């Protein structure tokens, strides 16, 4: 709570036992959003959960680790190391199974909309892999077109 609110606000709330309303919680950064009623809360929560579920699990985990690590950065050297680590993690993710699955999903959407610039003659399957989070979560999609330079997941 201290990291989020600052020592002064956290101390005031913790030591006084003060209660605050939703508007004040939003104002001081304790809440991200304010909704009118329980129904709107359920709708807002479901939208947020859908957004999270749409993300690749491995990418989410890596992002969480990088964000937590960023709180420990205390020097330019630490920051440079974290940026290098983030670039490596991003590169691995985009070239890995989840990245390929994301690219395939994007191409499938573009193909349906008629905006895709794809090679539809190469519809080789992306074979399921037990060690690939994207395949565990969603299963391999079969028969989707690949961009000419898009590599398929390798067993």
JSON list of C-alpha atoms in Angstrom, two decimals:
[
{"chain": "A", "resi": 1, "resn": "UNK", "atom": "CA", "xyz": [0.00, 0.00, 0.00]},
{"chain": "A", "resi": 2, "resn": "UNK", "atom": "CA", "xyz": [2.90, 2.34, 0.75]},
{"chain": "A", "resi": 3, "resn": "UNK", "atom": "CA", "xyz": [4.35, 1.90, -2.74]},
{"chain": "A", "resi": 4, "resn": "UNK", "atom": "CA", "xyz": [1.00, 2.71, -4.29]},
{"chain": "A", "resi": 5, "resn": "UNK", "atom": "CA", "xyz": [-0.18, 5.59, -2.09]},
{"chain": "A", "resi": 6, "resn": "UNK", "atom": "CA", "xyz": [3.02, 6.96, -0.66]},
{"chain": "A", "resi": 7, "resn": "UNK", "atom": "CA", "xyz": [4.06, 6.82, 2.97]},
{"chain": "A", "resi": 8, "resn": "UNK", "atom": "CA", "xyz": [1.99, 9.81, 4.09]},
{"chain": "A", "resi": 9, "resn": "UNK", "atom": "CA", "xyz": [-1.36, 8.56, 2.73]},
{"chain": "A", "resi": 10, "resn": "UNK", "atom": "CA", "xyz": [-0.71, 4.95, 3.79]},
{"chain": "A", "resi": 11, "resn": "UNK", "atom": "CA", "xyz": [0.24, 6.07, 7.29]},
{"chain": "A", "resi": 12, "resn": "UNK", "atom": "CA", "xyz": [-2.84, 8.30, 7.57]},
{"chain": "A", "resi": 13, "resn": "UNK", "atom": "CA", "xyz": [-5.20, 5.51, 6.52]},
{"chain": "A", "resi": 14, "resn": "UNK", "atom": "CA", "xyz": [-3.54, 2.72, 8.49]},
{"chain": "A", "resi": 15, "resn": "UNK", "atom": "CA", "xyz": [-3.01, 4.59, 11.76]},
{"chain": "A", "resi": 16, "resn": "UNK", "atom": "CA", "xyz": [-6.28, 6.52, 11.88]},
{"chain": "A", "resi": 17, "resn": "UNK", "atom": "CA", "xyz": [-8.57, 3.69, 10.87]},
{"chain": "A", "resi": 18, "resn": "UNK", "atom": "CA", "xyz": [-10.25, 6.17, 8.56]},
{"chain": "A", "resi": 19, "resn": "UNK", "atom": "CA", "xyz": [-12.84, 4.99, 6.09]},
{"chain": "A", "resi": 20, "resn": "UNK", "atom": "CA", "xyz": [-12.94, 6.55, 2.68]},
{"chain": "A", "resi": 21, "resn": "UNK", "atom": "CA", "xyz": [-15.50, 6.55, -0.09]},
{"chain": "A", "resi": 22, "resn": "UNK", "atom": "CA", "xyz": [-15.10, 5.44, -3.66]},
{"chain": "A", "resi": 23, "resn": "UNK", "atom": "CA", "xyz": [-14.40, 8.92, -5.04]},
{"chain": "A", "resi": 24, "resn": "UNK", "atom": "CA", "xyz": [-11.58, 9.50, -2.56]},
{"chain": "A", "resi": 25, "resn": "UNK", "atom": "CA", "xyz": [-10.17, 6.00, -3.18]},
{"chain": "A", "resi": 26, "resn": "UNK", "atom": "CA", "xyz": [-10.07, 6.79, -6.89]},
{"chain": "A", "resi": 27, "resn": "UNK", "atom": "CA", "xyz": [-8.54, 10.21, -6.26]},
{"chain": "A", "resi": 28, "resn": "UNK", "atom": "CA", "xyz": [-5.65, 8.90, -4.14]},
{"chain": "A", "resi": 29, "resn": "UNK", "atom": "CA", "xyz": [-4.94, 5.94, -6.44]},
{"chain": "A", "resi": 30, "resn": "UNK", "atom": "CA", "xyz": [-6.33, 3.19, -4.25]},
{"chain": "A", "resi": 31, "resn": "UNK", "atom": "CA", "xyz": [-8.98, 2.32, -6.87]},
{"chain": "A", "resi": 32, "resn": "UNK", "atom": "CA", "xyz": [-8.65, 2.21, -10.65]},
{"chain": "A", "resi": 33, "resn": "UNK", "atom": "CA", "xyz": [-12.26, 2.80, -11.57]},
{"chain": "A", "resi": 34, "resn": "UNK", "atom": "CA", "xyz": [-15.54, 3.87, -9.99]},
{"chain": "A", "resi": 35, "resn": "UNK", "atom": "CA", "xyz": [-18.86, 2.31, -11.02]},
{"chain": "A", "resi": 36, "resn": "UNK", "atom": "CA", "xyz": [-22.43, 3.27, -10.19]},
{"chain": "A", "resi": 37, "resn": "UNK", "atom": "CA", "xyz": [-23.92, 0.00, -8.98]},
{"chain": "A", "resi": 38, "resn": "UNK", "atom": "CA", "xyz": [-23.41, -3.76, -8.53]},
{"chain": "A", "resi": 39, "resn": "UNK", "atom": "CA", "xyz": [-24.62, -4.53, -12.06]},
{"chain": "A", "resi": 40, "resn": "UNK", "atom": "CA", "xyz": [-22.13, -2.12, -13.59]},
{"chain": "A", "resi": 41, "resn": "UNK", "atom": "CA", "xyz": [-19.44, -3.60, -11.35]},
{"chain": "A", "resi": 42, "resn": "UNK", "atom": "CA", "xyz": [-20.17, -7.09, -12.70]},
{"chain": "A", "resi": 43, "resn": "UNK", "atom": "CA", "xyz": [-20.09, -5.82, -16.32]},
{"chain": "A", "resi": 44, "resn": "UNK", "atom": "CA", "xyz": [-16.85, -3.92, -15.76]},
{"chain": "A", "resi": 45, "resn": "UNK", "atom": "CA", "xyz": [-15.24, -6.89, -14.03]},
{"chain": "A", "resi": 46, "resn": "UNK", "atom": "CA", "xyz": [-16.28, -9.27, -16.82]},
{"chain": "A", "resi": 47, "resn": "UNK", "atom": "CA", "xyz": [-14.85, -6.95, -19.50]},
{"chain": "A", "resi": 48, "resn": "UNK", "atom": "CA", "xyz": [-11.55, -6.77, -17.61]},
{"chain": "A", "resi": 49, "resn": "UNK", "atom": "CA", "xyz": [-11.43, -10.54, -17.20]},
{"chain": "A", "resi": 50, "resn": "UNK", "atom": "CA", "xyz": [-12.15, -11.05, -20.91]},
{"chain": "A", "resi": 51, "resn": "UNK", "atom": "CA", "xyz": [-9.26, -8.73, -21.75]},
{"chain": "A", "resi": 52, "resn": "UNK", "atom": "CA", "xyz": [-6.91, -10.72, -19.52]},
{"chain": "A", "resi": 53, "resn": "UNK", "atom": "CA", "xyz": [-8.16, -14.08, -20.85]},
{"chain": "A", "resi": 54, "resn": "UNK", "atom": "CA", "xyz": [-7.50, -12.91, -24.42]},
{"chain": "A", "resi": 55, "resn": "UNK", "atom": "CA", "xyz": [-3.80, -12.54, -23.64]},
{"chain": "A", "resi": 56, "resn": "UNK", "atom": "CA", "xyz": [-1.25, -15.31, -23.95]},
{"chain": "A", "resi": 57, "resn": "UNK", "atom": "CA", "xyz": [-0.61, -16.88, -20.52]},
{"chain": "A", "resi": 58, "resn": "UNK", "atom": "CA", "xyz": [3.16, -17.02, -20.90]},
{"chain": "A", "resi": 59, "resn": "UNK", "atom": "CA", "xyz": [3.32, -13.40, -22.05]},
{"chain": "A", "resi": 60, "resn": "UNK", "atom": "CA", "xyz": [1.21, -12.33, -19.08]},
{"chain": "A", "resi": 61, "resn": "UNK", "atom": "CA", "xyz": [3.48, -14.19, -16.67]},
{"chain": "A", "resi": 62, "resn": "UNK", "atom": "CA", "xyz": [6.60, -12.65, -18.21]},
{"chain": "A", "resi": 63, "resn": "UNK", "atom": "CA", "xyz": [5.04, -9.18, -18.11]},
{"chain": "A", "resi": 64, "resn": "UNK", "atom": "CA", "xyz": [4.14, -9.58, -14.43]},
{"chain": "A", "resi": 65, "resn": "UNK", "atom": "CA", "xyz": [7.71, -10.65, -13.63]},
{"chain": "A", "resi": 66, "resn": "UNK", "atom": "CA", "xyz": [9.16, -7.66, -15.48]},
{"chain": "A", "resi": 67, "resn": "UNK", "atom": "CA", "xyz": [6.77, -5.25, -13.77]},
{"chain": "A", "resi": 68, "resn": "UNK", "atom": "CA", "xyz": [7.62, -6.64, -10.35]},
{"chain": "A", "resi": 69, "resn": "UNK", "atom": "CA", "xyz": [11.33, -6.43, -11.18]},
{"chain": "A", "resi": 70, "resn": "UNK", "atom": "CA", "xyz": [10.93, -2.80, -12.26]},
{"chain": "A", "resi": 71, "resn": "UNK", "atom": "CA", "xyz": [9.94, -1.89, -8.70]},
{"chain": "A", "resi": 72, "resn": "UNK", "atom": "CA", "xyz": [13.42, -3.01, -7.58]},
{"chain": "A", "resi": 73, "resn": "UNK", "atom": "CA", "xyz": [15.31, -0.81, -10.06]},
{"chain": "A", "resi": 74, "resn": "UNK", "atom": "CA", "xyz": [17.53, 1.60, -8.15]},
{"chain": "A", "resi": 75, "resn": "UNK", "atom": "CA", "xyz": [20.19, 2.64, -10.65]},
{"chain": "A", "resi": 76, "resn": "UNK", "atom": "CA", "xyz": [20.73, 3.28, -14.34]},
{"chain": "A", "resi": 77, "resn": "UNK", "atom": "CA", "xyz": [22.68, 0.02, -14.52]},
{"chain": "A", "resi": 78, "resn": "UNK", "atom": "CA", "xyz": [19.73, -1.89, -13.03]},
{"chain": "A", "resi": 79, "resn": "UNK", "atom": "CA", "xyz": [17.40, -0.20, -15.48]},
{"chain": "A", "resi": 80, "resn": "UNK", "atom": "CA", "xyz": [19.62, -1.07, -18.44]},
{"chain": "A", "resi": 81, "resn": "UNK", "atom": "CA", "xyz": [19.78, -4.71, -17.32]},
{"chain": "A", "resi": 82, "resn": "UNK", "atom": "CA", "xyz": [16.00, -4.82, -16.92]},
{"chain": "A", "resi": 83, "resn": "UNK", "atom": "CA", "xyz": [15.48, -3.27, -20.36]},
{"chain": "A", "resi": 84, "resn": "UNK", "atom": "CA", "xyz": [17.84, -5.83, -21.90]},
{"chain": "A", "resi": 85, "resn": "UNK", "atom": "CA", "xyz": [16.01, -8.63, -20.08]},
{"chain": "A", "resi": 86, "resn": "UNK", "atom": "CA", "xyz": [12.65, -7.24, -21.25]},
{"chain": "A", "resi": 87, "resn": "UNK", "atom": "CA", "xyz": [13.85, -7.12, -24.85]},
{"chain": "A", "resi": 88, "resn": "UNK", "atom": "CA", "xyz": [15.04, -10.72, -24.65]},
{"chain": "A", "resi": 89, "resn": "UNK", "atom": "CA", "xyz": [11.79, -11.88, -23.07]},
{"chain": "A", "resi": 90, "resn": "UNK", "atom": "CA", "xyz": [9.75, -10.05, -25.72]},
{"chain": "A", "resi": 91, "resn": "UNK", "atom": "CA", "xyz": [11.88, -11.53, -28.51]},
{"chain": "A", "resi": 92, "resn": "UNK", "atom": "CA", "xyz": [11.47, -15.05, -27.13]},
{"chain": "A", "resi": 93, "resn": "UNK", "atom": "CA", "xyz": [7.73, -14.56, -26.71]},
{"chain": "A", "resi": 94, "resn": "UNK", "atom": "CA", "xyz": [7.11, -13.24, -30.21]},
{"chain": "A", "resi": 95, "resn": "UNK", "atom": "CA", "xyz": [9.13, -16.07, -31.76]},
{"chain": "A", "resi": 96, "resn": "UNK", "atom": "CA", "xyz": [7.68, -18.75, -29.51]},
{"chain": "A", "resi": 97, "resn": "UNK", "atom": "CA", "xyz": [4.51, -20.76, -29.79]},
{"chain": "A", "resi": 98, "resn": "UNK", "atom": "CA", "xyz": [2.30, -18.11, -28.19]},
{"chain": "A", "resi": 99, "resn": "UNK", "atom": "CA", "xyz": [3.62, -15.43, -30.52]},
{"chain": "A", "resi": 100, "resn": "UNK", "atom": "CA", "xyz": [2.99, -17.63, -33.52]},
{"chain": "A", "resi": 101, "resn": "UNK", "atom": "CA", "xyz": [-0.50, -18.46, -32.24]},
{"chain": "A", "resi": 102, "resn": "UNK", "atom": "CA", "xyz": [-1.19, -14.74, -31.83]},
{"chain": "A", "resi": 103, "resn": "UNK", "atom": "CA", "xyz": [0.04, -14.04, -35.35]},
{"chain": "A", "resi": 104, "resn": "UNK", "atom": "CA", "xyz": [-2.14, -16.84, -36.69]},
{"chain": "A", "resi": 105, "resn": "UNK", "atom": "CA", "xyz": [-5.19, -15.52, -34.86]},
{"chain": "A", "resi": 106, "resn": "UNK", "atom": "CA", "xyz": [-4.50, -12.05, -36.28]},
{"chain": "A", "resi": 107, "resn": "UNK", "atom": "CA", "xyz": [-4.13, -13.45, -39.79]},
{"chain": "A", "resi": 108, "resn": "UNK", "atom": "CA", "xyz": [-7.33, -15.47, -39.42]},
{"chain": "A", "resi": 109, "resn": "UNK", "atom": "CA", "xyz": [-9.20, -12.31, -38.42]},
{"chain": "A", "resi": 110, "resn": "UNK", "atom": "CA", "xyz": [-7.66, -10.34, -41.30]},
{"chain": "A", "resi": 111, "resn": "UNK", "atom": "CA", "xyz": [-8.46, -13.13, -43.74]},
{"chain": "A", "resi": 112, "resn": "UNK", "atom": "CA", "xyz": [-12.11, -13.11, -42.68]},
{"chain": "A", "resi": 113, "resn": "UNK", "atom": "CA", "xyz": [-12.25, -9.34, -43.13]},
{"chain": "A", "resi": 114, "resn": "UNK", "atom": "CA", "xyz": [-10.65, -9.55, -46.58]},
{"chain": "A", "resi": 115, "resn": "UNK", "atom": "CA", "xyz": [-7.64, -7.42, -45.59]},
{"chain": "A", "resi": 116, "resn": "UNK", "atom": "CA", "xyz": [-5.06, -10.20, -45.35]},
{"chain": "A", "resi": 117, "resn": "UNK", "atom": "CA", "xyz": [-1.94, -10.37, -47.47]},
{"chain": "A", "resi": 118, "resn": "UNK", "atom": "CA", "xyz": [-1.28, -14.07, -46.96]},
{"chain": "A", "resi": 119, "resn": "UNK", "atom": "CA", "xyz": [-0.11, -17.12, -48.84]},
{"chain": "A", "resi": 120, "resn": "UNK", "atom": "CA", "xyz": [-3.24, -19.27, -48.82]},
{"chain": "A", "resi": 121, "resn": "UNK", "atom": "CA", "xyz": [-1.52, -22.13, -50.63]},
{"chain": "A", "resi": 122, "resn": "UNK", "atom": "CA", "xyz": [0.46, -23.09, -47.52]},
{"chain": "A", "resi": 123, "resn": "UNK", "atom": "CA", "xyz": [-2.03, -24.32, -44.96]},
{"chain": "A", "resi": 124, "resn": "UNK", "atom": "CA", "xyz": [0.27, -26.71, -43.13]},
{"chain": "A", "resi": 125, "resn": "UNK", "atom": "CA", "xyz": [-0.86, -27.41, -39.60]},
{"chain": "A", "resi": 126, "resn": "UNK", "atom": "CA", "xyz": [0.78, -26.06, -36.52]},
{"chain": "A", "resi": 127, "resn": "UNK", "atom": "CA", "xyz": [1.17, -29.29, -34.61]},
{"chain": "A", "resi": 128, "resn": "UNK", "atom": "CA", "xyz": [0.08, -29.39, -30.95]},
{"chain": "A", "resi": 129, "resn": "UNK", "atom": "CA", "xyz": [2.91, -29.42, -28.41]},
{"chain": "A", "resi": 130, "resn": "UNK", "atom": "CA", "xyz": [2.50, -30.43, -24.79]},
{"chain": "A", "resi": 131, "resn": "UNK", "atom": "CA", "xyz": [5.14, -27.91, -23.69]},
{"chain": "A", "resi": 132, "resn": "UNK", "atom": "CA", "xyz": [3.53, -24.96, -25.48]},
{"chain": "A", "resi": 133, "resn": "UNK", "atom": "CA", "xyz": [1.14, -22.89, -23.28]},
{"chain": "A", "resi": 134, "resn": "UNK", "atom": "CA", "xyz": [-0.78, -21.64, -26.32]},
{"chain": "A", "resi": 135, "resn": "UNK", "atom": "CA", "xyz": [-1.48, -25.17, -27.46]},
{"chain": "A", "resi": 136, "resn": "UNK", "atom": "CA", "xyz": [-2.38, -26.35, -23.98]},
{"chain": "A", "resi": 137, "resn": "UNK", "atom": "CA", "xyz": [-4.79, -23.45, -23.53]},
{"chain": "A", "resi": 138, "resn": "UNK", "atom": "CA", "xyz": [-6.36, -23.31, -26.98]},
{"chain": "A", "resi": 139, "resn": "UNK", "atom": "CA", "xyz": [-5.24, -26.34, -28.96]},
{"chain": "A", "resi": 140, "resn": "UNK", "atom": "CA", "xyz": [-3.61, -26.00, -32.34]},
{"chain": "A", "resi": 141, "resn": "UNK", "atom": "CA", "xyz": [-5.79, -24.41, -34.97]},
{"chain": "A", "resi": 142, "resn": "UNK", "atom": "CA", "xyz": [-5.72, -26.40, -38.16]},
{"chain": "A", "resi": 143, "resn": "UNK", "atom": "CA", "xyz": [-5.68, -25.30, -41.76]},
{"chain": "A", "resi": 144, "resn": "UNK", "atom": "CA", "xyz": [-4.97, -21.61, -41.18]},
{"chain": "A", "resi": 145, "resn": "UNK", "atom": "CA", "xyz": [-2.96, -19.77, -43.81]},
{"chain": "A", "resi": 146, "resn": "UNK", "atom": "CA", "xyz": [0.56, -18.70, -42.94]},
{"chain": "A", "resi": 147, "resn": "UNK", "atom": "CA", "xyz": [2.40, -15.60, -44.06]},
{"chain": "A", "resi": 148, "resn": "UNK", "atom": "CA", "xyz": [5.19, -16.67, -46.37]},
{"chain": "A", "resi": 149, "resn": "UNK", "atom": "CA", "xyz": [7.82, -15.88, -43.75]},
{"chain": "A", "resi": 150, "resn": "UNK", "atom": "CA", "xyz": [5.90, -17.12, -40.69]},
{"chain": "A", "resi": 151, "resn": "UNK", "atom": "CA", "xyz": [7.47, -20.23, -39.22]},
{"chain": "A", "resi": 152, "resn": "UNK", "atom": "CA", "xyz": [5.29, -22.92, -37.71]},
{"chain": "A", "resi": 153, "resn": "UNK", "atom": "CA", "xyz": [5.74, -24.23, -34.20]},
{"chain": "A", "resi": 154, "resn": "UNK", "atom": "CA", "xyz": [8.32, -26.97, -34.15]},
{"chain": "A", "resi": 155, "resn": "UNK", "atom": "CA", "xyz": [7.95, -30.10, -32.02]}
]
